[in-house]
C-alpha positions as YAML, in Angstrom:
chain: A
units: angstrom
residues:
- id: 1
  name: MET
  ca: [-10.86, -10.63, 21.50]
- id: 2
  name: LYS
  ca: [-7.40, -11.74, 20.80]
- id: 3
  name: TYR
  ca: [-5.38, -11.34, 17.65]
- id: 4
  name: LEU
  ca: [-2.38, -10.84, 15.66]
- id: 5
  name: PHE
  ca: [-1.44, -7.84, 13.37]
- id: 6
  name: PHE
  ca: [0.80, -8.64, 10.29]
- id: 7
  name: GLY
  ca: [2.32, -5.76, 8.50]
- id: 8
  name: THR
  ca: [5.31, -3.54, 7.88]
- id: 9
  name: PRO
  ca: [5.34, -0.60, 5.97]
- id: 10
  name: GLU
  ca: [3.36, 3.05, 6.61]
- id: 11
  name: PHE
  ca: [0.18, 1.94, 5.21]
- id: 12
  name: ALA
  ca: [0.09, -0.89, 7.80]
- id: 13
  name: ALA
  ca: [1.30, 1.15, 10.64]
- id: 14
  name: ILE
  ca: [-1.47, 3.84, 9.89]
- id: 15
  name: ILE
  ca: [-4.08, 0.95, 10.26]
- id: 16
  name: LEU
  ca: [-2.40, -0.38, 13.48]
- id: 17
  name: GLU
  ca: [-2.53, 2.96, 15.25]
- id: 18
  name: LYS
  ca: [-6.26, 3.47, 14.31]
- id: 19
  name: LEU
  ca: [-7.02, -0.19, 15.87]
- id: 20
  name: ILE
  ca: [-4.78, 0.75, 18.92]
- id: 21
  name: ASN
  ca: [-6.58, 3.96, 19.49]
- id: 22
  name: ALA
  ca: [-9.80, 2.34, 19.42]
- id: 23
  name: GLY
  ca: [-9.37, -0.34, 21.81]
- id: 24
  name: PHE
  ca: [-8.34, -2.84, 19.46]
- id: 25
  name: ILE
  ca: [-5.11, -3.89, 20.92]
- id: 26
  name: PRO
  ca: [-3.02, -7.03, 19.30]
- id: 27
  name: SER
  ca: [-1.59, -9.79, 21.06]
- id: 28
  name: ALA
  ca: [1.74, -9.04, 18.90]
- id: 29
  name: VAL
  ca: [2.82, -7.35, 15.79]
- id: 30
  name: VAL
  ca: [4.24, -9.38, 13.44]
- id: 31
  name: CYS
  ca: [6.55, -7.52, 10.82]
- id: 32
  name: ASN
  ca: [9.64, -8.05, 8.64]
- id: 33
  name: PRO
  ca: [12.92, -7.81, 10.12]
- id: 34
  name: ASP
  ca: [14.97, -4.44, 10.32]
- id: 35
  name: LYS
  ca: [16.71, -3.48, 7.24]
- id: 36
  name: PRO
  ca: [19.34, -1.08, 5.87]
- id: 37
  name: THR
  ca: [18.03, 1.87, 4.21]
- id: 38
  name: GLY
  ca: [19.15, 4.99, 2.64]
- id: 39
  name: ARG
  ca: [22.41, 5.72, 1.23]
- id: 40
  name: LYS
  ca: [24.19, 5.13, 4.35]
- id: 41
  name: LYS
  ca: [22.45, 1.92, 4.65]
- id: 42
  name: ILE
  ca: [21.29, 2.32, 8.36]
- id: 43
  name: ILE
  ca: [19.85, -0.69, 10.03]
- id: 44
  name: THR
  ca: [15.98, 0.43, 10.22]
- id: 45
  name: PRO
  ca: [13.23, -0.90, 11.93]
- id: 46
  name: PRO
  ca: [9.89, -1.12, 10.38]
- id: 47
  name: LEU
  ca: [7.26, 1.51, 11.27]
- id: 48
  name: THR
  ca: [4.99, -1.03, 12.73]
- id: 49
  name: LYS
  ca: [7.72, -2.32, 15.11]
- id: 50
  name: LEU
  ca: [8.39, 1.15, 16.36]
- id: 51
  name: LEU
  ca: [4.51, 1.80, 16.99]
- id: 52
  name: ALA
  ca: [4.39, -1.52, 18.94]
- id: 53
  name: ILE
  ca: [6.95, -0.79, 21.17]
- id: 54
  name: LYS
  ca: [5.61, 2.68, 21.67]
- id: 55
  name: TYR
  ca: [2.62, 0.85, 23.11]
- id: 56
  name: ASN
  ca: [4.58, -2.22, 24.75]
- id: 57
  name: ILE
  ca: [3.24, -4.86, 22.39]
- id: 58
  name: PRO
  ca: [5.26, -7.93, 21.73]
- id: 59
  name: VAL
  ca: [6.99, -7.99, 18.08]
- id: 60
  name: LEU
  ca: [7.60, -10.78, 16.05]
- id: 61
  name: GLN
  ca: [10.13, -10.39, 13.28]
- id: 62
  name: PRO
  ca: [10.56, -13.95, 11.60]
- id: 63
  name: GLU
  ca: [12.66, -14.19, 8.51]
- id: 64
  name: VAL
  ca: [10.74, -17.24, 7.20]
- id: 65
  name: LEU
  ca: [7.04, -17.67, 8.16]
- id: 66
  name: SER
  ca: [6.57, -21.10, 10.33]
- id: 67
  name: ILE
  ca: [4.11, -22.35, 12.52]
- id: 68
  name: PHE
  ca: [6.71, -22.73, 15.12]
- id: 69
  name: ASN
  ca: [6.72, -18.56, 15.26]
- id: 70
  name: PHE
  ca: [3.48, -18.74, 16.88]
- id: 71
  name: GLN
  ca: [3.65, -21.65, 19.26]
- id: 72
  name: PHE
  ca: [3.18, -19.37, 22.43]
- id: 73
  name: SER
  ca: [-0.34, -19.20, 21.96]
- id: 74
  name: ILE
  ca: [-1.18, -21.07, 19.16]
- id: 75
  name: SER
  ca: [-4.88, -22.35, 19.81]
- id: 76
  name: ASN
  ca: [-6.46, -18.88, 21.40]
- id: 77
  name: PHE
  ca: [-6.27, -16.34, 18.76]
- id: 78
  name: ASP
  ca: [-9.79, -15.29, 17.45]
- id: 79
  name: PHE
  ca: [-8.21, -13.84, 14.13]
- id: 80
  name: PHE
  ca: [-5.55, -12.42, 12.27]
- id: 81
  name: ILE
  ca: [-5.31, -9.21, 10.23]
- id: 82
  name: VAL
  ca: [-2.78, -8.61, 7.43]
- id: 83
  name: ALA
  ca: [-2.17, -5.32, 5.97]
- id: 84
  name: SER
  ca: [0.85, -4.81, 3.65]
- id: 85
  name: TYR
  ca: [3.00, -7.65, 5.08]
- id: 86
  name: ALA
  ca: [4.71, -8.71, 1.86]
- id: 87
  name: LYS
  ca: [4.65, -12.49, 2.51]
- id: 88
  name: ILE
  ca: [2.32, -15.03, 1.63]
- id: 89
  name: LEU
  ca: [0.91, -16.83, 4.98]
- id: 90
  name: PRO
  ca: [0.93, -20.55, 4.44]
- id: 91
  name: LYS
  ca: [-1.99, -23.03, 4.91]
- id: 92
  name: GLU
  ca: [-1.11, -23.97, 8.40]
- id: 93
  name: ILE
  ca: [-0.89, -20.55, 9.79]
- id: 94
  name: LEU
  ca: [-4.20, -19.46, 8.12]
- id: 95
  name: GLU
  ca: [-5.77, -21.87, 10.03]
- id: 96
  name: ILE
  ca: [-4.65, -21.01, 13.66]
- id: 97
  name: PRO
  ca: [-7.22, -18.47, 14.21]
- id: 98
  name: ARG
  ca: [-10.90, -19.37, 15.04]
- id: 99
  name: PHE
  ca: [-12.55, -17.04, 12.75]
- id: 100
  name: GLY
  ca: [-9.86, -16.72, 9.96]
- id: 101
  name: THR
  ca: [-7.72, -13.97, 8.71]
- id: 102
  name: ILE
  ca: [-8.93, -10.69, 7.47]
- id: 103
  name: GLY
  ca: [-6.80, -9.02, 4.77]
- id: 104
  name: VAL
  ca: [-6.80, -5.27, 3.89]
- id: 105
  name: HIS
  ca: [-6.19, -4.34, 0.44]
- id: 106
  name: PRO
  ca: [-6.03, -0.89, -1.08]
- id: 107
  name: SER
  ca: [-8.39, -1.51, -3.97]
- id: 108
  name: LEU
  ca: [-11.94, -2.83, -4.79]
- id: 109
  name: LEU
  ca: [-11.06, -6.33, -5.19]
- id: 110
  name: PRO
  ca: [-11.05, -8.21, -7.59]
- id: 111
  name: LYS
  ca: [-9.73, -5.32, -9.17]
- id: 112
  name: TYR
  ca: [-5.96, -4.34, -9.10]
- id: 113
  name: ARG
  ca: [-4.86, -7.31, -7.13]
- id: 114
  name: GLY
  ca: [-0.97, -7.54, -6.48]
- id: 115
  name: PRO
  ca: [1.43, -5.20, -5.01]
- id: 116
  name: SER
  ca: [0.98, -1.97, -6.63]
- id: 117
  name: PRO
  ca: [-2.80, -1.12, -6.69]
- id: 118
  name: ILE
  ca: [-2.65, 2.39, -5.59]
- id: 119
  name: GLN
  ca: [-0.11, 3.23, -8.43]
- id: 120
  name: ALA
  ca: [-2.17, 1.46, -11.16]
- id: 121
  name: ALA
  ca: [-5.33, 3.17, -10.18]
- id: 122
  name: ILE
  ca: [-3.76, 6.55, -10.76]
- id: 123
  name: LEU
  ca: [-1.88, 5.59, -13.66]
- id: 124
  name: ASN
  ca: [-5.18, 4.25, -15.52]
- id: 125
  name: GLU
  ca: [-6.95, 7.41, -14.50]
- id: 126
  name: GLU
  ca: [-9.77, 6.05, -12.44]
- id: 127
  name: GLN
  ca: [-12.06, 8.12, -10.96]
- id: 128
  name: GLU
  ca: [-12.59, 5.97, -7.75]
- id: 129
  name: THR
  ca: [-10.85, 3.19, -6.08]
- id: 130
  name: GLY
  ca: [-11.23, 1.62, -2.30]
- id: 131
  name: VAL
  ca: [-10.37, -0.55, 0.37]
- id: 132
  name: THR
  ca: [-11.61, -4.01, 0.58]
- id: 133
  name: LEU
  ca: [-11.55, -6.55, 3.62]
- id: 134
  name: PHE
  ca: [-11.49, -10.05, 2.57]
- id: 135
  name: LEU
  ca: [-10.73, -13.62, 3.98]
- id: 136
  name: LEU
  ca: [-7.09, -14.49, 3.16]
- id: 137
  name: ASP
  ca: [-6.55, -17.69, 1.35]
- id: 138
  name: GLU
  ca: [-3.64, -19.11, -0.09]
- id: 139
  name: LYS
  ca: [-3.70, -16.97, -3.53]
- id: 140
  name: VAL
  ca: [-2.85, -13.48, -3.79]
- id: 141
  name: ASP
  ca: [-5.74, -11.11, -2.65]
- id: 142
  name: HIS
  ca: [-8.04, -13.94, -3.77]
- id: 143
  name: GLY
  ca: [-10.40, -14.78, -0.93]
- id: 144
  name: PRO
  ca: [-14.13, -13.82, -0.37]
- id: 145
  name: VAL
  ca: [-14.74, -10.33, 0.31]
- id: 146
  name: LEU
  ca: [-16.14, -9.26, 3.67]
- id: 147
  name: GLU
  ca: [-16.68, -5.56, 3.27]
- id: 148
  name: ASN
  ca: [-15.38, -2.76, 0.84]
- id: 149
  name: ARG
  ca: [-15.52, 0.97, 0.87]
- id: 150
  name: LYS
  ca: [-14.89, 3.48, -2.01]
- id: 151
  name: GLN
  ca: [-12.65, 6.37, -2.40]
- id: 152
  name: LYS
  ca: [-12.78, 9.18, -4.85]
- id: 153
  name: ILE
  ca: [-9.68, 9.96, -6.68]
- id: 154
  name: GLU
  ca: [-9.06, 13.48, -6.74]
- id: 155
  name: ASN
  ca: [-7.15, 15.12, -9.86]
- id: 156
  name: SER
  ca: [-4.64, 16.41, -7.16]
- id: 157
  name: ASP
  ca: [-4.28, 13.00, -5.50]
- id: 158
  name: ASN
  ca: [-0.70, 11.49, -5.78]
- id: 159
  name: TYR
  ca: [0.47, 8.04, -4.44]
- id: 160
  name: LYS
  ca: [1.02, 9.81, -0.95]
- id: 161
  name: THR
  ca: [-2.11, 11.47, -0.49]
- id: 162
  name: LEU
  ca: [-4.48, 8.49, -1.90]
- id: 163
  name: HIS
  ca: [-2.04, 5.92, -0.07]
- id: 164
  name: ASN
  ca: [-2.77, 7.93, 3.29]
- id: 165
  name: LYS
  ca: [-6.65, 8.15, 2.64]
- id: 166
  name: LEU
  ca: [-6.93, 4.50, 1.77]
- id: 167
  name: ALA
  ca: [-4.97, 3.65, 5.06]
- id: 168
  name: GLU
  ca: [-7.16, 5.57, 6.90]
- id: 169
  name: LEU
  ca: [-10.32, 4.37, 5.46]
- id: 170
  name: GLY
  ca: [-8.96, 0.89, 6.00]
- id: 171
  name: GLY
  ca: [-8.46, 1.11, 9.65]
- id: 172
  name: ASP
  ca: [-11.89, 2.65, 10.12]
- id: 173
  name: LEU
  ca: [-13.64, -0.12, 7.79]
- id: 174
  name: LEU
  ca: [-11.82, -2.43, 10.40]
- id: 175
  name: ILE
  ca: [-12.97, -0.93, 13.42]
- id: 176
  name: GLU
  ca: [-16.51, -1.02, 12.15]
- id: 177
  name: THR
  ca: [-16.42, -4.52, 10.39]
- id: 178
  name: ILE
  ca: [-14.63, -6.54, 13.44]
- id: 179
  name: PRO
  ca: [-17.40, -6.80, 15.74]
- id: 180
  name: LYS
  ca: [-19.88, -7.91, 13.27]
- id: 181
  name: PHE
  ca: [-17.23, -10.30, 12.03]
- id: 182
  name: LEU
  ca: [-16.84, -11.88, 15.35]
- id: 183
  name: ARG
  ca: [-20.49, -12.33, 15.92]
- id: 184
  name: GLU
  ca: [-20.85, -13.78, 12.31]
- id: 185
  name: GLU
  ca: [-23.17, -11.42, 11.17]
- id: 186
  name: ILE
  ca: [-21.42, -10.85, 8.02]
- id: 187
  name: LYS
  ca: [-21.53, -13.01, 4.92]
- id: 188
  name: SER
  ca: [-18.61, -13.35, 2.85]
- id: 189
  name: GLN
  ca: [-19.09, -13.00, -1.00]
- id: 190
  name: PRO
  ca: [-16.74, -14.77, -3.34]
- id: 191
  name: GLN
  ca: [-14.92, -12.50, -5.67]
- id: 192
  name: ASP
  ca: [-15.81, -12.36, -9.51]
- id: 193
  name: GLU
  ca: [-12.76, -14.07, -11.17]
- id: 194
  name: SER
  ca: [-13.90, -12.70, -14.72]
- id: 195
  name: GLN
  ca: [-13.36, -9.16, -13.22]
- id: 196
  name: ALA
  ca: [-9.89, -9.91, -11.78]
- id: 197
  name: THR
  ca: [-7.02, -7.68, -12.68]
- id: 198
  name: TYR
  ca: [-3.50, -7.77, -11.50]
- id: 199
  name: THR
  ca: [-0.79, -5.32, -10.86]
- id: 200
  name: LYS
  ca: [3.00, -5.63, -11.10]
- id: 201
  name: LYS
  ca: [5.80, -4.02, -8.92]
- id: 202
  name: PHE
  ca: [7.21, -1.04, -10.68]
- id: 203
  name: SER
  ca: [10.85, -0.48, -11.35]
- id: 204
  name: ALA
  ca: [13.20, 2.31, -11.92]
- id: 205
  name: GLU
  ca: [12.63, 1.75, -15.94]
- id: 206
  name: ASP
  ca: [8.71, 2.22, -15.38]
- id: 207
  name: GLY
  ca: [9.80, 5.93, -14.17]
- id: 208
  name: PHE
  ca: [11.70, 6.79, -17.36]
- id: 209
  name: VAL
  ca: [10.32, 9.52, -19.29]
- id: 210
  name: GLY
  ca: [12.19, 10.68, -22.58]
- id: 211
  name: PHE
  ca: [13.57, 13.89, -22.57]
- id: 212
  name: LYS
  ca: [12.02, 14.65, -25.84]
- id: 213
  name: ASP
  ca: [9.01, 13.45, -24.70]
- id: 214
  name: LEU
  ca: [9.18, 15.78, -21.51]
- id: 215
  name: GLU
  ca: [9.83, 18.80, -23.53]
- id: 216
  name: LYS
  ca: [6.91, 17.94, -25.77]
- id: 217
  name: ALA
  ca: [4.58, 17.79, -22.80]
- id: 218
  name: GLN
  ca: [5.88, 21.20, -21.64]
- id: 219
  name: LYS
  ca: [5.67, 23.01, -24.92]
- id: 220
  name: ASP
  ca: [2.80, 21.13, -26.80]
- id: 221
  name: GLY
  ca: [0.93, 19.58, -24.02]
- id: 222
  name: GLY
  ca: [-2.08, 17.47, -25.10]
- id: 223
  name: GLN
  ca: [-2.10, 13.50, -24.33]
- id: 224
  name: ILE
  ca: [1.63, 13.06, -23.77]
- id: 225
  name: ALA
  ca: [1.47, 15.93, -20.88]
- id: 226
  name: ILE
  ca: [-1.54, 13.98, -19.32]
- id: 227
  name: GLU
  ca: [0.46, 10.87, -19.24]
- id: 228
  name: VAL
  ca: [3.76, 12.30, -17.93]
- id: 229
  name: GLU
  ca: [1.90, 14.17, -15.17]
- id: 230
  name: ARG
  ca: [-0.08, 10.94, -14.02]
- id: 231
  name: LYS
  ca: [3.14, 9.17, -13.97]
- id: 232
  name: ILE
  ca: [4.81, 11.65, -11.71]
- id: 233
  name: ARG
  ca: [1.75, 11.54, -9.32]
- id: 234
  name: ALA
  ca: [1.64, 7.83, -9.41]
- id: 235
  name: LEU
  ca: [5.34, 6.92, -9.22]
- id: 236
  name: ASN
  ca: [6.86, 9.30, -6.68]
- id: 237
  name: PRO
  ca: [8.56, 8.51, -4.31]
- id: 238
  name: GLU
  ca: [9.18, 5.18, -5.37]
- id: 239
  name: PRO
  ca: [10.56, 3.97, -7.74]
- id: 240
  name: GLY
  ca: [10.37, 7.63, -8.78]
- id: 241
  name: VAL
  ca: [10.05, 9.26, -12.36]
- id: 242
  name: TRP
  ca: [13.46, 10.54, -13.87]
- id: 243
  name: THR
  ca: [14.88, 11.55, -17.27]
- id: 244
  name: ILE
  ca: [18.46, 12.39, -18.70]
- id: 245
  name: LYS
  ca: [19.21, 15.97, -19.39]
- id: 246
  name: ASP
  ca: [22.72, 16.97, -20.49]
- id: 247
  name: GLY
  ca: [23.92, 13.54, -19.82]
- id: 248
  name: LYS
  ca: [22.85, 13.74, -16.16]
- id: 249
  name: ARG
  ca: [20.06, 11.95, -14.51]
- id: 250
  name: MET
  ca: [17.26, 14.24, -13.45]
- id: 251
  name: LYS
  ca: [14.37, 13.26, -11.09]
- id: 252
  name: ILE
  ca: [11.09, 15.06, -11.64]
- id: 253
  name: LEU
  ca: [9.42, 15.19, -8.36]
- id: 254
  name: GLU
  ca: [6.30, 17.54, -8.88]
- id: 255
  name: ALA
  ca: [4.63, 18.85, -11.70]
- id: 256
  name: GLU
  ca: [1.39, 20.38, -12.71]
- id: 257
  name: LEU
  ca: [-1.24, 19.95, -15.58]
- id: 258
  name: MET
  ca: [-1.99, 23.48, -16.68]
- id: 259
  name: PRO
  ca: [-5.36, 24.79, -18.00]
- id: 260
  name: ASP
  ca: [-4.07, 24.41, -21.59]
- id: 261
  name: LYS
  ca: [-2.95, 20.89, -20.93]
- id: 262
  name: THR
  ca: [0.65, 21.91, -20.75]
- id: 263
  name: LEU
  ca: [3.04, 20.43, -18.42]
- id: 264
  name: LYS
  ca: [4.86, 22.69, -15.81]
- id: 265
  name: LEU
  ca: [7.52, 21.40, -13.61]
- id: 266
  name: LYS
  ca: [7.57, 22.30, -10.23]
- id: 267
  name: LYS
  ca: [10.50, 20.51, -8.33]
- id: 268
  name: ILE
  ca: [13.21, 18.65, -9.87]
- id: 269
  name: GLN
  ca: [16.51, 17.03, -8.56]
- id: 270
  name: PHE
  ca: [19.52, 16.26, -10.39]
- id: 271
  name: GLU
  ca: [21.80, 13.21, -9.10]
- id: 272
  name: GLY
  ca: [23.88, 14.17, -6.20]
- id: 273
  name: LYS
  ca: [22.19, 17.44, -5.78]
- id: 274
  name: LYS
  ca: [19.23, 18.67, -3.31]
- id: 275
  name: PRO
  ca: [15.74, 18.96, -4.77]
- id: 276
  name: VAL
  ca: [15.01, 22.46, -6.38]
- id: 277
  name: SER
  ca: [11.79, 24.17, -6.86]
- id: 278
  name: ILE
  ca: [11.30, 25.84, -10.44]
...
């Protein structure tokens, strides 16, 4: 078994570590270049790179994907795995592995294609979501499905908890599926295009809550409280949920929907200050 693993953030790192621990060790890890992060803009390596270094796995960090990046063993790969890589693999790279390229997407495709399926599922009050393994083609989250697995969304789930559950589920599903995939025991199924929905990349503007709406959610409750609480669970830590109070930007980090359907703020942070529990 010879494969490359493409992925950069925590979602990919959780999956990669599960694969390594199960003996599915990639020939190399392909991730985005190191980038400046935080207020001090410290150059920081991706989590998948750190994991690869820990296990003495070679790392590739191309700025631009090109077939020349993979010339070191171009004809011997059985498959690739792509999980949260954030770059579209061109046709000439997709054609390298013998069995194809497996994508890992945290939704039940064709629903919630695109960059923000976890946030979208919480915002839309879905009762369940899941992970899909599919064969990549040149379109975004479009190829035929190999396997999927459902995941219940709890009322207490936020982006972080649901993200981690889906990453763990994705790793487990890969471990279960890869041997059958290599034995050609799985018949892929085309996605139903009539059922396809798409997500967008959320911006800071999407996380804004008017202060009057926030006050109403706390005092009167009802639908506005439900919507604000859902937004807080879905959009933290990035891009974050915030309002303007007394001319100052205030982040809303945690909140709870009470039995009477009013909103109770639990943790806030004013600009330039430390988070405060209330």
